[in-house]
DNA sequence: CGCATTGATGTATGCGCATACATAAGCGAA
DNA sequence: TTCGCTTATGTATGCGCATACATCAATGCG
């Protein structure tokens, strides 16, 4: 337990951060050698390597990634912007994306942008200030300012959850409007006389809905009452949506296209509470095929999107870009599937 | 020797990155004035400020936060480790935490640790290498190595989702064992003759369950069959759990304590599929009071925890620590509430 | 045996910014 | 007028690391 001589008996000590310099001093080598030992051990002799590792162990040294990033201009950081952390749609994409990126040595800086697209620009700027190696954006509708910023950053950009023929850089998604069309055609085939929609306050949900309405009205005449919330979807909103349709819009039965399974679930609950039969009185089409949708009473007819696959695909094209410097498959349309179950 | 600067050949070079130096040159000031203009505009004359802002606008300059963090030893970065991004329990805590921190100018580096506690250490090290201003950990059980690392980093540590009298630094949570006790006492008061448990593969779920079993057996004799999954909870697992209980464990009715509402939901579904009455044949107690729990058929009796409040409280004690240098309220027990509804 | 080659390590440098300190100019009171 | 104080700005420095380059010894080959 011998300590430095001449030390004051007081416990005052300076911060004395452990750096590669410190480690090197203990191991009897220079800072560079420590750096090499960590980044490419084969460049250091076995004997030296062992001493360095001992010193690291003894000091509990953790490399300063900030300094490393500044020096090398590589951060091993990916930043991602999602509308909501609690919405399973986004969190499951991020989960699979994050896992794959982590396995490749990257970390994820995550921010919520909420429903207001205008919030996005400031968040993008804040993210870019961290000098990430890439940025992941949700959706393909971004302000001119946002596009300019990410382009100027000169890093790969992946837009996820929505397909576009003209992405900023790369994209992985599906065509939201097509889901509305598919739902409308399904509803028409099934012969529902009346239709309505319930949507949460998100821009893509609105587009799915609009596509549903358009297509349906192209197939047959008739108004389509629409309930649009400007908040996130909850079960309570779904109940409320059906109530408004029934009580306020003169909707007396037919098919309802919901912008998410949660809303659809709420519709089911409200229908049951009112003694309405599903699908005879009220038919319901959801969106997302979330956990449990198949186990609702009746099982929910919905649009399935393989969210995990989106995350994986996004990670794959990104890693490929890192490796080759070229995007082999910059635009990926992973499609969707309408799952017909009991509710419609 | 020192003559590296001799080569000023053709000025045509790589895409010159925009730095404060660049901005300053355009605005006719030095780098430091640009820095001041951004961090404290009042220290710069109005005229100069305007020119700097014009230059920033013109160049699309985004400050390099990496360099700033290295120079100032402040990153405005908080790192957080959660078991799962898709579990609403964690994501809703992180959401409220992240929002409050963001309003205070901080960003969130998020990682999933999964169910295996051993994965945590490596992730913590990776996070600390980013030199965050604080670190948020889920739960209070961490390896000695993990404790050593975060302590050595010398930054505030908040443990969330679980209360401890001896946290690493600060904590915000509740006593998981107490929820098991409360459920057991509730079940006993209600007079259920038999009891069983279904748990997902997470350590805290196991402790809640163990506490339930212990307390129940202290109140009255009798075995308590236990189904333990080593995976995350899903509705399907809940169904499977009830099936196993019924078919494999000779459980022929009574109350079931589930480690999450999702599992409880699955039990409800399976019971319905089998024509079992709830709560007469099978009674169910969930955990979490998740969205929709009150709307299940029958409404779910469950344990409610205010997850958003945890996130907010964590942010508050952290921000307070930043401001004062002292933790005013380092240990916060936010408790829980047993909500008796129709399922038990 | 000479010289090129390889392996192991060190020295010098700067990434872009924040910070401490220095300087210059303007202004009012004694 | 002189001094001191304030305001506005500049200069110097280093955060901790990665990188280019330099050094030096050991080795190989003809």
XYZ file of C-alpha atoms (C1' of nucleotides) in Angstrom:
748
model
C 0.000 0.000 0.000
C 2.940 2.295 -0.459
C 1.899 5.655 -1.709
C 3.667 8.654 -2.989
C 5.927 10.263 -0.471
C 5.583 13.817 0.565
C 1.858 13.667 0.106
C -0.142 15.965 2.285
C -2.160 14.248 4.922
C -5.171 16.127 3.724
C -7.439 14.224 1.389
C -7.397 16.970 -1.176
C -6.645 15.676 -4.619
C -7.013 16.944 -8.101
C -9.419 15.330 -10.516
C -6.512 13.405 -12.063
C -8.371 11.856 -14.931
C -7.035 8.664 -16.369
C -5.983 9.040 -19.979
C -3.917 7.023 -22.372
C -0.985 9.067 -21.174
C -1.559 7.844 -17.632
C -1.926 4.264 -18.703
C 1.174 4.508 -20.846
C 3.225 5.950 -18.042
C 2.324 3.024 -15.835
C 3.025 0.516 -18.559
C 6.248 2.241 -19.507
C 5.167 3.209 -23.002
C 3.903 6.294 -24.761
C 0.332 7.375 -25.382
C 0.411 6.216 -29.000
C 1.290 2.705 -28.049
C -1.704 2.562 -25.746
C -3.870 3.845 -28.546
C -2.540 1.174 -30.842
C -2.969 -1.523 -28.240
C -6.644 -0.699 -28.144
C -7.370 -0.146 -31.792
C -5.134 -2.823 -33.267
C -3.398 -5.075 -30.748
C -1.463 -6.851 -33.474
C 0.677 -3.768 -33.882
C 1.997 -4.053 -30.347
C 4.287 -6.730 -28.982
C 2.758 -9.326 -26.716
C 4.833 -8.248 -23.753
C 3.892 -4.607 -24.090
C 0.284 -5.469 -24.684
C 0.148 -7.396 -21.441
C 1.618 -4.531 -19.475
C -0.824 -2.106 -21.028
C -3.738 -4.329 -20.240
C -2.579 -4.581 -16.658
C -2.354 -0.830 -16.437
C -5.820 -0.434 -17.886
C -7.148 -2.922 -15.407
C -5.421 -1.206 -12.522
C -6.621 2.260 -13.405
C -10.080 1.400 -14.667
C -9.289 3.389 -17.768
C -12.152 4.033 -20.178
C -11.097 5.639 -23.467
C -12.430 9.103 -24.132
C -14.586 8.591 -27.167
C -15.146 12.312 -27.495
C -11.478 12.972 -28.069
C -11.267 9.993 -30.367
C -14.164 11.197 -32.397
C -12.705 14.648 -32.731
C -9.334 13.358 -33.821
C -10.554 10.736 -36.224
C -13.727 12.358 -37.416
C -15.496 9.067 -36.787
C -17.936 8.850 -33.936
C -19.451 5.377 -34.189
C -22.621 7.215 -33.364
C -25.877 6.996 -35.248
C -28.589 9.461 -34.443
C -32.227 8.705 -34.954
C -35.378 10.769 -34.813
C -38.709 9.127 -34.173
C -42.136 10.649 -33.617
C -42.671 8.720 -30.403
C -40.751 6.380 -28.166
C -43.828 4.769 -26.726
C -45.501 3.915 -29.989
C -44.691 0.307 -30.673
C -44.593 1.005 -34.370
C -41.502 3.128 -34.005
C -39.928 1.494 -31.000
C -39.904 -1.916 -32.615
C -38.244 -0.538 -35.725
C -35.670 1.241 -33.623
C -35.145 -1.845 -31.563
C -34.184 -4.054 -34.457
C -32.211 -1.264 -36.064
C -30.373 -0.513 -32.858
C -29.515 -4.117 -32.194
C -27.954 -4.618 -35.543
C -26.039 -1.376 -35.380
C -24.837 -2.145 -31.898
C -23.514 -5.489 -33.041
C -21.526 -3.540 -35.590
C -20.110 -1.272 -32.910
C -22.395 1.721 -33.219
C -24.481 3.467 -30.629
C -27.781 5.228 -30.936
C -28.631 8.775 -30.022
C -32.391 8.880 -29.997
C -34.837 11.740 -29.930
C -38.550 12.099 -30.080
C -39.892 14.645 -32.511
C -43.533 14.459 -31.560
C -46.341 15.114 -33.963
C -45.309 18.567 -35.006
C -43.003 18.420 -38.031
C -41.636 21.839 -37.221
C -39.932 20.538 -34.139
C -37.818 18.344 -36.286
C -35.412 20.927 -37.654
C -34.045 21.987 -34.300
C -33.609 18.402 -33.248
C -31.779 17.537 -36.431
C -29.384 20.413 -35.868
C -28.752 19.291 -32.316
C -28.099 15.779 -33.523
C -25.767 16.829 -36.271
C -23.714 18.780 -33.779
C -22.704 15.425 -32.314
C -21.123 14.615 -35.645
C -22.818 11.236 -36.066
C -21.660 8.772 -38.693
C -25.188 8.590 -40.063
C -28.675 9.815 -39.351
C -31.971 7.979 -39.366
C -35.144 9.915 -39.986
C -38.716 8.751 -39.766
C -40.760 9.340 -42.869
C -39.823 11.130 -46.046
C -41.377 14.536 -45.546
C -38.821 16.940 -44.199
C -38.373 20.665 -44.466
C -36.046 22.157 -47.034
C -33.935 23.336 -44.145
C -33.725 19.807 -42.782
C -32.686 18.411 -46.123
C -30.043 21.064 -46.504
C -28.614 20.397 -43.078
C -28.294 16.650 -43.379
C -26.939 16.929 -46.883
C -24.361 19.449 -45.722
C -23.300 17.083 -42.976
C -22.112 14.747 -45.681
C -23.186 11.600 -43.896
C -25.482 8.768 -44.951
C -29.158 9.463 -44.341
C -31.750 6.746 -44.018
C -35.414 7.559 -44.127
C -37.485 4.801 -42.660
C -41.125 3.794 -42.374
C -42.133 5.307 -45.644
C -41.110 4.701 -49.217
C -40.182 7.453 -51.609
C -38.856 7.474 -55.113
C -36.872 10.564 -54.227
C -35.410 10.103 -50.763
C -32.749 12.435 -49.425
C -30.342 9.552 -49.631
C -31.615 6.062 -48.816
C -34.983 4.855 -47.651
C -36.712 1.774 -46.326
C -40.456 1.722 -46.087
C -43.757 1.134 -47.740
C -46.286 3.225 -49.581
C -48.775 4.483 -47.059
C -51.334 5.496 -49.615
C -51.387 1.959 -50.949
C -52.560 0.656 -47.597
C -55.540 2.978 -47.742
C -56.291 1.807 -51.251
C -56.035 -1.819 -50.221
C -58.342 -1.272 -47.282
C -60.865 0.506 -49.489
C -60.843 -2.265 -52.043
C -61.233 -4.829 -49.335
C -64.146 -2.927 -47.832
C -65.752 -2.586 -51.235
C -65.348 -6.275 -52.035
C -66.916 -7.116 -48.715
C -69.856 -4.994 -49.718
C -70.081 -2.642 -46.754
C -72.619 -0.008 -47.581
C -71.233 2.714 -45.374
C -67.757 3.624 -44.250
C -65.999 5.976 -41.875
C -62.509 6.660 -40.608
C -60.824 7.420 -37.313
C -57.305 8.791 -37.357
C -54.699 9.927 -34.889
C -52.848 13.172 -35.394
C -50.012 12.002 -37.507
C -49.398 13.011 -41.032
C -48.946 9.524 -42.434
C -52.108 8.313 -40.772
C -53.905 11.121 -42.537
C -52.518 10.063 -45.856
C -53.584 6.470 -45.372
C -57.016 7.677 -44.482
C -57.243 10.052 -47.413
C -56.236 7.261 -49.760
C -58.907 5.042 -48.259
C -61.579 7.665 -48.730
C -60.486 8.527 -52.255
C -60.378 4.991 -53.452
C -63.637 4.065 -51.821
C -65.421 7.021 -53.338
C -63.970 6.102 -56.687
C -65.499 2.680 -56.310
C -68.908 3.811 -55.159
C -70.646 7.045 -54.198
C -71.390 8.051 -50.640
C -69.970 10.276 -47.929
C -67.317 8.977 -45.561
C -67.452 10.577 -42.129
C -64.002 11.172 -40.717
C -62.888 11.594 -37.148
C -59.439 13.119 -36.868
C -57.712 13.472 -33.547
C -54.682 15.636 -33.280
C -53.130 13.533 -30.564
C -51.476 10.153 -30.350
C -53.716 7.136 -30.555
C -55.053 5.608 -27.370
C -57.751 3.092 -26.686
C -59.906 5.790 -25.156
C -59.663 7.820 -28.375
C -60.909 4.833 -30.303
C -63.956 4.576 -28.081
C -64.519 8.266 -28.362
C -64.160 8.085 -32.113
C -66.892 5.519 -32.473
C -69.118 7.469 -30.122
C -68.692 10.622 -32.163
C -69.391 8.763 -35.351
C -72.531 7.196 -33.950
C -73.846 10.121 -31.964
C -72.652 13.090 -33.929
C -72.225 12.083 -37.534
C -75.305 10.016 -38.125
C -73.149 7.015 -38.825
C -75.395 4.042 -38.218
C -73.196 1.125 -39.093
C -70.651 0.055 -41.654
C -66.917 -0.334 -41.862
C -64.467 1.869 -40.010
C -60.862 2.266 -41.126
C -58.698 3.155 -38.152
C -55.222 4.593 -38.366
C -53.927 2.158 -35.782
C -54.817 -1.053 -34.022
C -55.108 0.784 -30.736
C -57.895 2.937 -32.094
C -59.497 -0.153 -33.616
C -59.327 -1.854 -30.265
C -61.117 1.086 -28.721
C -63.799 0.868 -31.369
C -64.280 -2.788 -30.537
C -64.600 -2.003 -26.845
C -67.107 0.777 -27.440
C -69.097 -1.387 -29.812
C -69.300 -4.100 -27.209
C -70.297 -1.596 -24.549
C -73.125 -0.457 -26.795
C -74.222 -3.960 -27.625
C -73.281 -3.575 -31.271
C -72.294 -6.686 -33.208
C -68.955 -6.825 -34.971
C -68.710 -7.109 -37.929
C -72.452 -7.166 -38.632
C -73.256 -3.747 -37.203
C -69.818 -2.235 -37.098
C -66.868 -3.623 -39.024
C -63.355 -2.555 -38.143
C -60.069 -2.432 -39.996
C -56.982 -1.551 -38.031
C -53.411 -0.799 -38.932
C -50.216 -2.332 -37.611
C -51.104 -5.864 -36.557
C -49.856 -5.241 -33.085
C -49.365 -7.856 -30.410
C -52.769 -9.100 -29.425
C -54.657 -7.933 -32.501
C -55.339 -11.533 -33.437
C -56.689 -12.234 -29.970
C -59.232 -9.478 -29.718
C -62.900 -10.347 -29.839
C -63.460 -10.611 -32.709
C -59.899 -10.908 -34.051
C -58.880 -7.715 -35.757
C -58.682 -7.320 -39.497
C -55.673 -5.147 -40.007
C -52.736 -4.142 -42.142
C -49.527 -5.815 -41.202
C -46.168 -4.170 -41.690
C -42.991 -5.951 -40.746
C -41.491 -3.273 -38.599
C -38.537 -5.304 -37.422
C -37.641 -5.972 -41.025
C -37.570 -2.239 -41.658
C -35.103 -1.715 -38.852
C -32.917 -4.546 -40.023
C -32.991 -3.409 -43.623
C -32.105 0.129 -42.614
C -29.136 -1.145 -40.631
C -28.068 -3.349 -43.500
C -28.021 -0.688 -46.160
C -26.255 1.642 -43.781
C -23.557 -0.854 -42.879
C -23.167 -1.673 -46.505
C -22.664 1.967 -47.278
C -20.041 2.249 -44.582
C -18.246 -0.727 -45.976
C -18.343 0.026 -49.649
C -18.804 3.737 -49.789
C -21.640 3.076 -52.190
C -25.293 2.372 -51.556
C -26.071 -0.851 -53.315
C -29.816 -0.731 -52.701
C -30.729 2.780 -51.728
C -34.484 2.479 -51.942
C -36.303 -0.427 -50.357
C -40.047 -1.000 -50.498
C -40.910 -3.716 -48.039
C -44.622 -3.584 -48.670
C -47.456 -4.591 -46.378
C -50.183 -7.160 -46.111
C -53.866 -6.910 -45.348
C -54.776 -9.584 -42.806
C -58.441 -10.449 -42.955
C -59.726 -11.684 -39.628
C -63.084 -11.485 -37.930
C -63.620 -7.789 -37.408
C -64.293 -6.892 -41.032
C 12.362 19.348 -38.666
C 9.458 21.651 -38.053
C 8.617 22.733 -41.527
C 5.416 20.920 -42.265
C 3.822 24.198 -43.171
C 6.007 24.758 -46.198
C 3.508 23.322 -48.609
C 0.897 25.864 -49.542
C 0.635 24.745 -53.121
C -2.685 24.851 -54.869
C -5.375 26.110 -52.518
C -7.944 23.808 -54.102
C -8.601 21.286 -51.367
C -11.181 18.901 -50.015
C -14.672 20.098 -49.110
C -13.570 22.595 -46.515
C -15.594 21.969 -43.388
C -17.278 24.949 -41.862
C -15.970 25.805 -38.422
C -16.158 28.802 -36.170
C -12.948 29.897 -37.812
C -14.660 29.919 -41.192
C -17.660 31.775 -39.894
C -15.431 34.264 -38.142
C -13.409 34.928 -41.236
C -16.532 35.751 -43.174
C -17.865 37.956 -40.420
C -14.512 39.631 -39.937
C -13.964 38.431 -36.394
C -11.983 35.715 -34.663
C -13.091 32.215 -33.751
C -13.551 33.102 -30.145
C -16.026 35.853 -30.935
C -18.130 33.388 -32.859
C -18.019 31.063 -29.893
C -19.175 33.851 -27.633
C -21.895 34.901 -30.025
C -23.345 31.438 -29.733
C -22.919 30.772 -26.051
C -23.626 34.250 -24.701
C -24.747 36.805 -27.296
C -24.788 39.586 -24.727
C -21.018 39.559 -24.725
C -20.902 40.569 -28.352
C -21.895 43.905 -29.841
C -25.129 44.016 -31.779
C -23.392 44.872 -35.014
C -20.917 42.023 -34.767
C -23.630 39.622 -33.723
C -25.627 40.434 -36.807
C -22.665 39.830 -39.080
C -21.929 36.537 -37.384
C -25.505 35.416 -37.714
C -25.441 36.278 -41.371
C -22.285 34.253 -41.828
C -23.800 31.296 -40.006
C -26.856 31.521 -42.165
C -24.815 31.723 -45.323
C -22.590 28.793 -44.495
C -25.119 26.557 -42.784
C -22.708 26.249 -39.897
C -23.554 23.709 -37.204
C -21.254 23.847 -34.168
C -19.146 20.810 -33.568
C -20.441 19.535 -30.262
C -17.712 16.936 -30.097
C -15.010 19.565 -30.005
C -17.020 21.622 -27.577
C -17.489 18.681 -25.284
C -13.802 17.876 -25.342
C -12.789 21.415 -24.597
C -15.314 22.121 -21.907
C -15.680 18.663 -20.438
C -19.421 19.103 -20.636
C -21.335 17.092 -23.162
C -24.977 17.932 -22.492
C -25.434 14.238 -23.060
C -27.246 11.849 -20.761
C -26.917 8.157 -21.385
C -29.577 5.712 -20.378
C -29.752 1.940 -20.254
C -33.078 0.186 -20.369
C -33.924 -3.503 -20.601
C -36.164 -2.998 -23.594
C -37.224 -0.204 -25.907
C -40.479 -1.841 -26.863
C -41.724 -2.474 -23.362
C -44.078 0.350 -22.576
C -43.006 0.253 -18.963
C -39.548 1.460 -19.845
C -40.317 3.501 -22.898
C -42.860 5.622 -21.092
C -40.402 6.353 -18.298
C -37.739 7.252 -20.808
C -40.175 9.363 -22.724
C -41.049 11.604 -19.826
C -37.453 11.662 -18.649
C -36.184 12.502 -22.105
C -38.679 15.267 -22.651
C -37.783 17.029 -19.487
C -34.077 16.658 -20.086
C -34.427 17.878 -23.623
C -36.217 20.972 -22.441
C -33.174 21.586 -20.287
C -30.874 21.217 -23.260
C -29.733 17.646 -22.864
C -29.852 14.767 -25.286
C -30.291 11.086 -24.678
C -28.046 8.252 -25.709
C -30.142 5.144 -25.276
C -29.241 1.488 -25.220
C -31.100 -1.703 -24.633
C -29.540 -4.119 -22.215
C -31.899 -7.012 -22.681
C -32.692 -9.492 -19.990
C -29.179 -10.649 -19.323
C -27.597 -8.490 -16.605
C -24.138 -9.464 -17.790
C -24.580 -7.533 -20.979
C -24.871 -4.394 -18.984
C -21.226 -3.878 -18.098
C -19.982 -3.615 -21.653
C -22.760 -1.226 -22.526
C -22.010 0.961 -19.541
C -18.371 1.180 -20.560
C -19.338 2.117 -24.089
C -21.657 4.778 -22.759
C -19.116 6.222 -20.384
C -16.663 6.579 -23.232
C -18.961 9.271 -24.593
C -18.321 11.232 -21.426
C -21.956 11.878 -20.606
C -22.958 14.416 -17.987
C -24.980 11.766 -16.175
C -26.076 8.189 -16.539
C -29.471 6.626 -15.990
C -29.679 2.953 -15.116
C -32.715 0.760 -14.822
C -33.042 -1.048 -11.525
C -30.656 -1.138 -8.625
C -28.878 -4.433 -9.137
C -25.632 -3.879 -10.934
C -22.328 -5.681 -10.971
C -19.463 -4.534 -8.792
C -17.637 -3.695 -11.987
C -20.534 -1.545 -13.153
C -20.644 0.332 -9.877
C -16.932 0.920 -9.991
C -17.080 2.250 -13.516
C -19.866 4.715 -13.017
C -18.433 5.885 -9.735
C -15.048 6.410 -11.347
C -16.671 8.475 -14.056
C -17.542 10.971 -11.376
C -20.917 11.849 -12.827
C -24.387 11.717 -11.313
C -26.036 8.318 -11.511
C -29.767 7.811 -11.338
C -31.218 4.396 -10.832
C -34.815 4.259 -11.865
C -37.774 1.894 -11.644
C -36.730 0.393 -8.364
C -36.192 1.813 -4.925
C -33.140 1.089 -2.846
C -31.924 2.379 0.472
C -28.401 2.083 -0.847
C -28.345 3.310 -4.435
C -25.081 3.996 -6.227
C -25.996 7.644 -6.129
C -29.645 8.628 -6.567
C -32.710 6.554 -7.226
C -36.351 6.905 -8.143
C -38.583 3.896 -7.904
C -40.775 1.692 -5.820
C -40.336 -1.475 -3.811
C -41.073 -4.372 -6.089
C -41.422 -6.877 -3.285
C -44.125 -4.747 -1.745
C -46.265 -5.111 -4.826
C -46.119 -8.895 -4.450
C -47.064 -8.579 -0.810
C -49.958 -6.295 -1.640
C -51.225 -8.671 -4.299
C -50.975 -11.603 -1.909
C -52.873 -9.783 0.800
C -55.507 -8.747 -1.679
C -55.868 -12.325 -2.921
C -56.098 -13.604 0.624
C -58.722 -11.060 1.610
C -60.735 -12.027 -1.423
C -60.601 -15.611 -0.208
C -59.209 -17.328 -3.264
C -58.452 -20.891 -2.305
C -55.723 -21.501 -4.848
C -53.132 -19.311 -6.442
C -50.516 -19.440 -9.157
C -48.096 -17.105 -10.895
C -46.916 -16.413 -14.416
C -43.748 -14.391 -14.891
C -41.634 -13.122 -17.712
C -37.888 -13.509 -17.657
C -36.922 -10.408 -15.851
C -35.329 -10.293 -12.491
C -37.680 -7.772 -10.952
C -40.706 -9.718 -12.134
C -39.271 -12.710 -10.329
C -38.910 -10.764 -7.155
C -42.471 -9.523 -7.288
C -43.616 -13.057 -7.802
C -41.451 -14.457 -5.030
C -42.818 -11.858 -2.643
C -46.351 -12.775 -3.667
C -45.725 -16.448 -3.028
C -43.963 -15.864 0.272
C -46.599 -13.609 1.678
C -49.430 -15.797 0.521
C -47.904 -18.862 2.053
C -47.375 -16.963 5.271
C -51.069 -16.189 5.293
C -52.295 -19.666 4.514
C -50.796 -23.021 3.549
C -50.854 -24.473 0.066
C -48.582 -24.799 -2.937
C -48.406 -22.037 -5.529
C -47.617 -23.305 -9.030
C -45.311 -20.960 -10.886
C -44.771 -20.545 -14.590
C -41.578 -18.710 -15.383
C -40.704 -17.712 -18.904
C -37.219 -16.580 -19.668
C -38.354 -14.253 -22.414
C -40.135 -10.938 -22.633
C -43.841 -10.949 -21.957
C -46.239 -11.319 -24.857
C -49.913 -12.037 -25.045
C -49.171 -15.470 -26.452
C -47.017 -16.263 -23.428
C -49.897 -15.372 -21.177
C -52.169 -17.822 -22.991
C -49.476 -20.431 -22.876
C -48.940 -19.817 -19.176
C -52.549 -20.472 -18.330
C -52.571 -23.557 -20.510
C -49.535 -24.939 -18.752
C -51.042 -24.209 -15.380
C -54.283 -25.899 -16.285
C -52.950 -28.816 -18.269
C -49.609 -29.468 -16.682
C -49.729 -28.315 -13.108
C -53.107 -29.560 -11.980
C -54.186 -25.993 -11.361
C -57.974 -26.083 -11.502
C -58.921 -22.538 -10.726
C -58.011 -19.705 -8.405
C -56.130 -16.460 -8.644
C -53.160 -15.895 -10.929
C -50.606 -13.169 -10.302
C -49.003 -12.130 -13.564
C -45.803 -10.161 -13.884
C -47.326 -7.854 -16.452
C -50.636 -6.768 -17.893
C -49.751 -8.310 -21.208
C -49.469 -11.727 -19.655
C -52.687 -11.105 -17.756
C -54.374 -10.154 -20.996
C -53.244 -13.440 -22.477
C -54.658 -15.302 -19.509
C -57.981 -13.565 -20.047
C -57.990 -14.533 -23.707
C -57.126 -18.134 -22.994
C -59.732 -18.343 -20.259
C -62.355 -17.053 -22.626
C -61.255 -19.495 -25.310
C -61.693 -22.301 -22.813
C -65.042 -21.057 -21.604
C -63.745 -20.316 -18.134
C -65.431 -17.566 -16.166
C -63.381 -14.694 -14.820
C -63.099 -14.132 -11.919
C -65.228 -17.062 -10.729
C -63.128 -19.833 -12.243
C -59.923 -17.954 -12.899
C -59.087 -14.650 -11.264
C -56.297 -12.516 -12.633
C -54.068 -9.816 -11.207
C -51.809 -7.981 -13.607
C -49.035 -5.487 -13.212
C -48.561 -2.102 -14.817
C -52.059 -0.804 -15.524
C -51.261 -0.359 -19.148
C -53.418 1.400 -21.691
C -56.528 -0.663 -22.162
C -56.279 -2.684 -18.962
C -59.467 -1.051 -17.709
C -61.241 -1.940 -20.947
C -60.523 -5.627 -21.042
C -63.325 -8.053 -20.419
C -63.510 -8.166 -17.480
C -61.524 -5.051 -16.575
C -58.146 -6.010 -15.226
C -57.265 -5.843 -11.577
C -53.698 -4.677 -11.591
C -50.940 -2.784 -9.888
C -50.522 0.735 -11.113
C -47.201 2.487 -11.164
C -46.900 6.038 -12.396
C -44.127 5.526 -14.884
C -44.207 9.022 -16.272
C -43.790 10.386 -12.781
C -40.661 8.282 -12.390
C -39.155 9.777 -15.507
C -40.031 13.272 -14.446
C -38.712 12.773 -10.940
C -35.477 11.338 -12.281
C -35.029 14.351 -14.519
C -35.837 16.693 -11.673
C -33.335 15.323 -9.216
C -30.726 15.240 -11.944
C -31.302 18.813 -13.006
C -31.286 19.837 -9.400
C -27.969 18.127 -8.945
C -26.560 19.927 -11.956
C -27.751 23.209 -10.613
C -26.754 22.926 -7.001
C -24.005 20.377 -7.070
C -25.894 18.650 -4.303
C -28.642 16.083 -4.436
C -31.461 17.459 -2.413
C -33.604 14.331 -2.536
C -31.413 11.466 -3.594
C -33.823 8.630 -2.896
C -37.394 8.785 -4.047
C -39.988 6.123 -3.414
C -42.999 6.858 -5.579
C -44.940 3.813 -4.484
C -47.694 1.994 -6.309
C -51.381 1.308 -6.081
C -53.415 -1.840 -6.409
C -56.407 -1.164 -8.637
C -59.217 -3.607 -7.967
C -61.376 -4.086 -11.035
C -63.364 -7.018 -12.321
C -60.758 -9.666 -12.988
C -59.989 -10.508 -9.363
C 29.025 -8.291 -44.840
C 26.048 -4.451 -46.712
C 21.770 -2.677 -47.321
C 16.862 -3.008 -47.822
C 12.981 -4.540 -45.181
C 10.125 -5.348 -41.325
C 8.496 -4.682 -36.630
C 8.011 -1.962 -32.606
C 7.783 2.203 -30.757
C 8.238 7.189 -30.345
C 7.550 12.354 -31.774
C 4.877 15.881 -33.716
C 0.633 17.623 -34.934
C -4.025 19.138 -35.067
C -9.158 17.942 -34.821
C -12.672 22.490 -33.251
C -13.813 24.394 -29.557
C -13.963 26.754 -24.506
C -11.417 29.120 -21.344
C -8.059 32.186 -19.107
C -5.833 35.953 -19.916
C -4.391 40.084 -22.649
C -5.338 44.159 -25.198
C -7.642 48.192 -27.035
C -10.960 51.631 -27.039
C -14.476 54.475 -24.868
C -16.019 57.123 -21.061
C -16.845 59.486 -16.762
C -15.249 61.294 -12.337
C -11.732 63.503 -9.654
C -5.910 65.782 -17.768
C -5.378 61.409 -15.679
C -6.812 57.293 -13.882
C -9.805 53.535 -13.516
C -13.435 50.997 -15.077
C -16.232 48.868 -18.641
C -17.055 46.867 -23.056
C -15.538 44.480 -27.059
C -12.503 41.684 -28.997
C -8.222 39.073 -29.652
C -4.244 35.636 -28.441
C -2.699 31.539 -26.409
C -3.552 27.151 -24.817
C -4.976 22.476 -24.254
C -8.850 18.949 -23.885
C -7.365 13.355 -25.297
C -6.921 11.116 -28.943
C -5.638 9.348 -34.040
C -2.615 9.894 -37.599
C 1.519 10.755 -40.395
C 5.951 10.402 -40.078
C 10.482 9.409 -37.830
C 13.560 6.366 -35.434
C 15.903 2.346 -34.241
C 16.822 -2.366 -33.788
C 16.463 -6.833 -35.619
C 16.207 -9.604 -39.557
C 16.766 -11.292 -44.382
C 19.037 -11.960 -48.609
C 22.403 -11.947 -52.094
